[in-house]
Amino acid sequence: MDFSGRHIMSIQDFSRDELEHIFKVASDMEKYVKTGSDTLKNKILASLFFEPSTRTRFSFTSAMYRLGGNVLGFDDPEMSSKAKGETLVDSIRVIDSYADAIVIRHTIEGIVELAAEYSNVPIINAGSGTLGHPTQAMLDLFSILREKNTIDGLTIGILGDLKYGRSVKSLAYGLANYDVKLVLIAPELLRMRRDILEDLSEAGKSIREVPYLEETISDLDILYVTRIQEERFPDPSEYEKVKGYFIISKKSLKSAKDDLIVLHPLPRVGEISTDVDSTKHARYFKQSYYGLMVRMALLSLIMS
Ligand code: NCD
C-alpha cells in the first residue's frame, strides 16, 4: 500500500484496509519510541497551529524527532506573517518548499482542505474547526484495537459535545468501517448533526441516542468521553445551559462491565473526575501514547 505524498484530510478518505495498514505500521513503530530511528533523516515537517494544542502538536513533533527528522513551525500565529495579513494559501506556497509535509490545525472549517489544493507536499489535518480530526480518529481506533484486540463486535458509547466536537465526528465515521453498535450520549443541545447520523445509518450502523450515561453504561465496551467545546458555541448562553452536564466519576461506572475501557482525546476540563484515573477502566493517558505511534506511522508512510 503506497501512502507516499498523500494528504490526510478526512477519516472518510481511508478504507478499512488502509486504516488497518496504518495500525500495523503503528505497532511496528513501537520499537522506535525508545530507541529512535533514522527513517525520516533529512526530512522536515512544518507544523502550523492556528489553534491551541498540546498532545497533537507535541506528538507530531515527538514522532518526527523519534524518526530522525526535524520540525519547524509555530504555535502562536501572531508570531508568523499571518499577523501581517498573509493568507494561509500564500504561506503554504512558500512553506511547501521548506518542508516535506505540513501539519495544520485551524479554527476555520475547510481551510486545511484549501491549503491542500495549493501545496506540493502532503498536508495533514490536525483538526479543522468543528468538522474533523482524522489523525485523532485513527489513534482512537488504534487505542481500541490495542486494548480490545478487535473493534468488530463492540458496543461503543460516545459521550459529550457531539455537536461542536470534531474528534467525535471523525471517530464515528472511522467506526462506520467496523461492525459496531454506537450509543451517542448527549443532551438535546449537543446531539450529533443530523447529516452525520444519516451517513452513519446509510453505512448500516446501529445507533442509539440517549441523554444520560446511566441509561447505557452497562451495555458499553468502550466509553469515549469528550469535553464541551465552550469556545465554539456561537451563543454563550447556550453553553451555560449545558455546562457541567456530564461529570463521569468512579460512581458513574459502578454498573459498567468489568472490562469497560474509558477513552478521552483530552484535554479534560472536569467531565472525568480524577477518581476515575486509578480505576481499571481508565486508558486516556495510554491513548496519548498510542497517538505517538500512529503519528510516527503516518509521517513515515507519507514522507518516505
Ligand atoms: C481535541 C481537539 O483539539 O479536537 N484534542 C486533541 O486533539 N487531543 C479535543 C478537544 O479539544 O476537546
Coordinates of C-alpha atoms and ligand atoms in Angstrom, one line a residue:
M1 CA 0.0 0.0 0.0
D2 CA 1.5 3.3 -1.1
F3 CA 0.7 6.4 1.0
S4 CA 3.7 8.5 -0.1
G5 CA 2.7 12.1 -0.9
R6 CA -0.8 11.6 0.3
H7 CA -2.8 14.3 2.1
I8 CA -4.5 13.3 5.3
M9 CA -7.7 15.4 5.1
S10 CA -10.6 13.3 6.4
I11 CA -11.0 9.9 8.0
Q12 CA -13.6 9.2 5.3
D13 CA -10.8 9.2 2.7
F14 CA -9.5 6.0 4.3
S15 CA -10.8 2.5 3.7
R16 CA -10.8 -0.2 6.4
D17 CA -7.8 -1.9 4.7
E18 CA -5.9 1.3 4.6
L19 CA -6.6 2.0 8.3
E20 CA -5.5 -1.5 9.2
H21 CA -2.3 -1.0 7.3
I22 CA -1.6 2.2 9.3
F23 CA -2.3 0.4 12.5
K24 CA 0.1 -2.4 11.6
V25 CA 2.8 0.2 10.8
A26 CA 2.0 2.0 14.1
S27 CA 2.5 -1.2 16.0
D28 CA 5.8 -1.7 14.2
M29 CA 6.8 1.8 15.3
E30 CA 6.6 1.0 19.0
K31 CA 10.2 -0.3 19.0
Y32 CA 11.4 3.2 17.8
V33 CA 9.6 5.0 20.6
K34 CA 12.5 4.1 22.9
T35 CA 15.4 3.7 20.5
G36 CA 14.7 6.2 17.8
S37 CA 15.4 5.6 14.2
D38 CA 16.6 7.4 11.1
T39 CA 13.6 6.6 8.9
L40 CA 12.9 10.3 8.3
K41 CA 16.5 11.6 8.5
N42 CA 16.8 14.9 6.5
K43 CA 13.1 15.3 6.3
I44 CA 11.3 18.4 7.7
L45 CA 7.8 18.7 9.0
A46 CA 6.3 22.2 9.1
S47 CA 3.9 22.5 12.0
L48 CA 1.3 25.3 11.7
F49 CA -1.0 25.6 14.7
F50 CA -3.5 28.4 14.5
E51 CA -5.4 27.0 17.5
P52 CA -4.1 25.8 20.9
S53 CA -2.8 22.2 21.1
T54 CA -0.7 20.2 23.4
R55 CA -1.0 16.5 22.5
T56 CA -1.4 16.8 18.8
R57 CA 1.4 19.3 18.3
F58 CA 3.8 17.6 20.7
S59 CA 3.1 14.1 19.4
F60 CA 3.7 15.1 15.8
T61 CA 6.9 16.9 16.9
S62 CA 8.0 14.0 19.0
A63 CA 7.1 11.5 16.3
M64 CA 9.3 13.4 13.8
Y65 CA 12.2 13.6 16.3
R66 CA 11.9 9.9 17.1
L67 CA 12.2 9.1 13.4
G68 CA 15.3 11.3 13.0
G69 CA 13.5 14.2 11.3
N70 CA 13.2 17.9 12.0
V71 CA 10.3 20.2 12.7
L72 CA 9.8 23.9 12.1
G73 CA 6.7 26.0 12.6
F74 CA 4.7 28.0 15.1
D75 CA 2.0 27.5 17.7
D76 CA 1.3 31.2 18.0
P77 CA 0.1 32.5 14.6
E78 CA 0.7 36.1 15.9
M79 CA 4.4 35.4 15.6
S80 CA 4.0 34.4 11.9
S81 CA 3.3 36.5 8.8
K82 CA -0.4 35.9 9.4
A83 CA -0.1 38.9 11.8
K84 CA 0.9 41.0 8.8
G85 CA -2.2 39.8 6.9
E86 CA -0.7 37.0 4.8
T87 CA -3.2 34.4 3.7
L88 CA -2.8 30.8 4.5
V89 CA -2.6 29.9 0.8
D90 CA 0.4 32.3 0.3
S91 CA 2.1 30.9 3.4
I92 CA 1.6 27.3 2.1
R93 CA 3.1 28.2 -1.3
V94 CA 6.2 29.3 0.5
I95 CA 6.4 26.7 3.2
D96 CA 6.0 23.8 0.9
S97 CA 9.5 24.4 -0.4
Y98 CA 10.9 24.5 3.1
A99 CA 9.3 21.2 4.3
D100 CA 8.4 17.7 3.2
A101 CA 5.0 17.7 4.8
I102 CA 2.9 20.3 6.6
V103 CA 0.6 19.7 9.6
I104 CA -2.1 22.3 10.1
R105 CA -4.7 23.0 12.8
H106 CA -7.1 25.7 12.2
T107 CA -10.3 27.1 13.6
I108 CA -12.0 27.6 10.2
E109 CA -13.6 24.7 8.5
G110 CA -12.4 24.0 5.0
I111 CA -9.2 26.0 5.3
V112 CA -7.0 22.9 5.7
E113 CA -8.6 21.4 2.6
L114 CA -7.9 24.7 0.7
A115 CA -4.3 24.5 1.8
A116 CA -4.0 21.0 0.3
E117 CA -5.2 22.3 -3.1
Y118 CA -2.1 24.6 -3.2
S119 CA 0.5 22.5 -1.5
N120 CA 3.2 20.5 -3.4
V121 CA 3.8 18.4 -0.2
P122 CA 1.3 16.4 1.8
I123 CA -0.9 18.2 4.2
I124 CA -2.1 16.7 7.5
N125 CA -5.3 17.9 9.0
A126 CA -4.6 18.2 12.7
G127 CA -8.1 19.5 13.5
S128 CA -10.2 21.8 11.4
G129 CA -12.9 23.8 13.1
T130 CA -15.8 21.7 14.4
L131 CA -15.6 19.3 11.5
G132 CA -12.8 16.8 11.5
H133 CA -9.7 15.5 13.2
P134 CA -8.7 12.4 11.2
T135 CA -5.4 11.6 13.0
Q136 CA -7.2 11.7 16.3
A137 CA -9.8 9.2 15.0
M138 CA -7.0 6.9 13.8
L139 CA -5.4 7.0 17.2
D140 CA -8.7 6.4 18.8
L141 CA -9.4 3.4 16.7
F142 CA -5.9 2.1 17.2
S143 CA -6.3 2.5 21.0
I144 CA -9.5 0.4 20.9
L145 CA -7.8 -2.2 18.8
R146 CA -4.7 -2.4 21.1
E147 CA -6.8 -2.6 24.2
K148 CA -9.5 -4.9 23.0
N149 CA -7.7 -6.8 20.2
T150 CA -10.7 -6.1 18.0
I151 CA -13.1 -3.3 17.0
D152 CA -15.8 -5.5 15.5
G153 CA -18.5 -6.7 17.8
L154 CA -18.0 -3.9 20.4
T155 CA -20.6 -1.5 21.8
I156 CA -19.2 2.0 21.9
G157 CA -20.6 4.9 23.7
I158 CA -19.6 8.4 22.6
L159 CA -20.4 11.0 25.2
G160 CA -20.2 14.7 25.4
D161 CA -20.3 17.5 22.9
L162 CA -21.3 15.7 19.8
K163 CA -22.3 18.9 18.1
Y164 CA -19.2 21.1 18.2
G165 CA -16.6 18.4 18.9
R166 CA -14.6 17.3 15.9
S167 CA -12.9 14.2 17.3
V168 CA -16.3 12.6 17.9
K169 CA -17.4 13.1 14.3
S170 CA -14.2 11.7 12.8
L171 CA -14.3 8.8 15.3
A172 CA -18.0 8.0 14.3
Y173 CA -17.0 8.0 10.6
G174 CA -14.0 5.8 11.4
L175 CA -16.1 3.3 13.3
A176 CA -18.5 3.1 10.4
N177 CA -15.9 0.8 8.8
Y178 CA -16.4 -1.7 11.6
D179 CA -19.2 -3.9 12.8
V180 CA -20.1 -1.9 16.0
K181 CA -23.1 -0.7 17.9
L182 CA -22.9 3.0 18.6
V183 CA -24.6 4.7 21.5
L184 CA -24.5 8.5 21.3
I185 CA -24.8 10.1 24.7
A186 CA -25.6 13.8 24.8
P187 CA -28.3 16.3 25.8
E188 CA -30.6 17.7 23.1
L189 CA -28.4 20.8 22.6
L190 CA -25.3 18.8 21.9
R191 CA -26.6 16.0 19.7
M192 CA -24.7 14.8 16.7
R193 CA -25.7 16.6 13.5
R194 CA -28.5 15.0 11.5
D195 CA -26.5 14.6 8.2
I196 CA -23.8 12.7 10.1
L197 CA -26.4 10.4 11.7
E198 CA -27.9 9.8 8.2
D199 CA -24.4 8.9 6.8
L200 CA -23.9 6.5 9.7
S201 CA -27.2 4.8 9.2
E202 CA -26.6 4.6 5.5
A203 CA -23.4 2.8 6.4
G204 CA -25.6 0.3 8.2
K205 CA -24.6 1.3 11.8
S206 CA -26.9 0.6 14.6
I207 CA -27.2 3.9 16.5
R208 CA -29.0 4.7 19.7
E209 CA -29.2 8.2 21.2
V210 CA -29.6 8.6 24.9
P211 CA -29.4 11.7 27.1
Y212 CA -27.7 10.2 30.1
L213 CA -24.9 7.7 30.7
E214 CA -26.9 5.8 33.3
E215 CA -29.2 4.5 30.6
T216 CA -26.5 2.6 28.8
I217 CA -23.4 2.3 30.9
S218 CA -23.8 -1.5 31.5
D219 CA -24.0 -2.1 27.7
L220 CA -20.7 -0.5 26.8
D221 CA -17.3 -2.0 26.0
I222 CA -15.9 1.5 25.3
L223 CA -16.9 4.8 26.7
Y224 CA -15.4 7.7 24.7
V225 CA -15.8 11.0 26.7
T226 CA -15.2 14.5 25.3
R227 CA -15.3 17.9 26.7
I228 CA -17.9 20.5 25.9
Q229 CA -16.3 22.9 23.4
E230 CA -17.1 26.2 25.1
E231 CA -15.0 28.2 22.7
R232 CA -17.1 27.0 19.7
F233 CA -20.5 28.0 21.0
P234 CA -21.9 30.8 18.8
D235 CA -24.1 31.9 21.8
P236 CA -22.5 31.8 25.3
S237 CA -26.0 31.4 26.9
E238 CA -26.3 28.1 25.1
Y239 CA -23.1 27.0 26.8
E240 CA -24.4 28.0 30.2
K241 CA -27.3 25.5 29.7
V242 CA -25.1 22.5 29.2
K243 CA -22.0 23.5 31.3
G244 CA -21.2 20.7 33.8
Y245 CA -23.9 18.4 32.2
F246 CA -21.6 15.4 32.4
I247 CA -19.2 14.5 35.3
I248 CA -18.1 10.9 35.0
S249 CA -16.9 9.7 38.3
K250 CA -16.0 6.3 39.7
K251 CA -19.6 6.1 40.9
S252 CA -20.9 6.6 37.4
L253 CA -19.0 3.5 36.3
K254 CA -20.4 1.3 39.1
S255 CA -22.6 -0.9 36.8
A256 CA -20.0 -0.9 34.0
K257 CA -18.7 -4.1 32.5
D258 CA -15.6 -5.2 34.2
D259 CA -13.5 -4.7 31.1
L260 CA -15.0 -1.3 30.0
I261 CA -12.4 1.0 28.7
V262 CA -12.7 4.8 29.1
L263 CA -11.1 6.9 26.4
H264 CA -10.9 10.7 26.1
P265 CA -9.0 12.7 23.4
L266 CA -8.0 15.2 26.2
P267 CA -7.9 17.9 27.4
R268 CA -10.5 17.1 30.0
V269 CA -12.0 20.0 31.9
G270 CA -13.9 18.3 34.6
E271 CA -16.0 15.8 32.7
I272 CA -14.0 12.9 34.0
S273 CA -13.2 13.3 37.7
T274 CA -9.7 12.3 38.8
D275 CA -11.0 9.4 40.9
V276 CA -11.5 7.5 37.6
D277 CA -7.8 7.7 36.8
S278 CA -6.8 4.9 39.2
T279 CA -9.6 2.6 38.1
K280 CA -9.0 -0.4 35.7
H281 CA -11.2 1.4 33.2
A282 CA -9.0 4.5 32.5
R283 CA -7.0 4.4 29.3
Y284 CA -7.0 8.1 28.3
F285 CA -3.3 8.7 29.1
K286 CA -2.3 5.5 27.4
Q287 CA -4.3 6.7 24.4
S288 CA -2.0 9.7 24.0
Y289 CA 0.9 7.3 23.9
Y290 CA -0.8 5.3 21.2
G291 CA -1.2 8.6 19.4
L292 CA 2.6 9.0 19.2
M293 CA 2.9 5.6 17.4
V294 CA 0.1 6.4 15.0
R295 CA 1.7 9.7 14.1
M296 CA 5.0 8.1 13.6
A297 CA 3.4 5.7 11.3
L298 CA 1.6 8.4 9.3
L299 CA 4.7 10.6 9.0
S300 CA 6.8 7.7 7.8
L301 CA 4.1 6.5 5.4
I302 CA 3.5 9.8 3.7
M303 CA 7.1 11.1 3.6
S304 CA 9.2 8.0 2.7
Ligands
NCD1 C1 -9.2 17.5 20.6 C2 -9.2 18.6 19.6 O1 -8.4 19.5 19.6 O2 -10.1 18.5 18.8 N1 -8.0 17.4 21.3 C3 -7.0 16.7 20.8 O3 -6.6 16.9 19.6 N2 -6.4 15.7 21.5 C4 -10.3 17.6 21.6 C5 -10.7 18.8 22.3 O4 -10.1 19.9 22.1 O5 -11.7 18.7 23.0

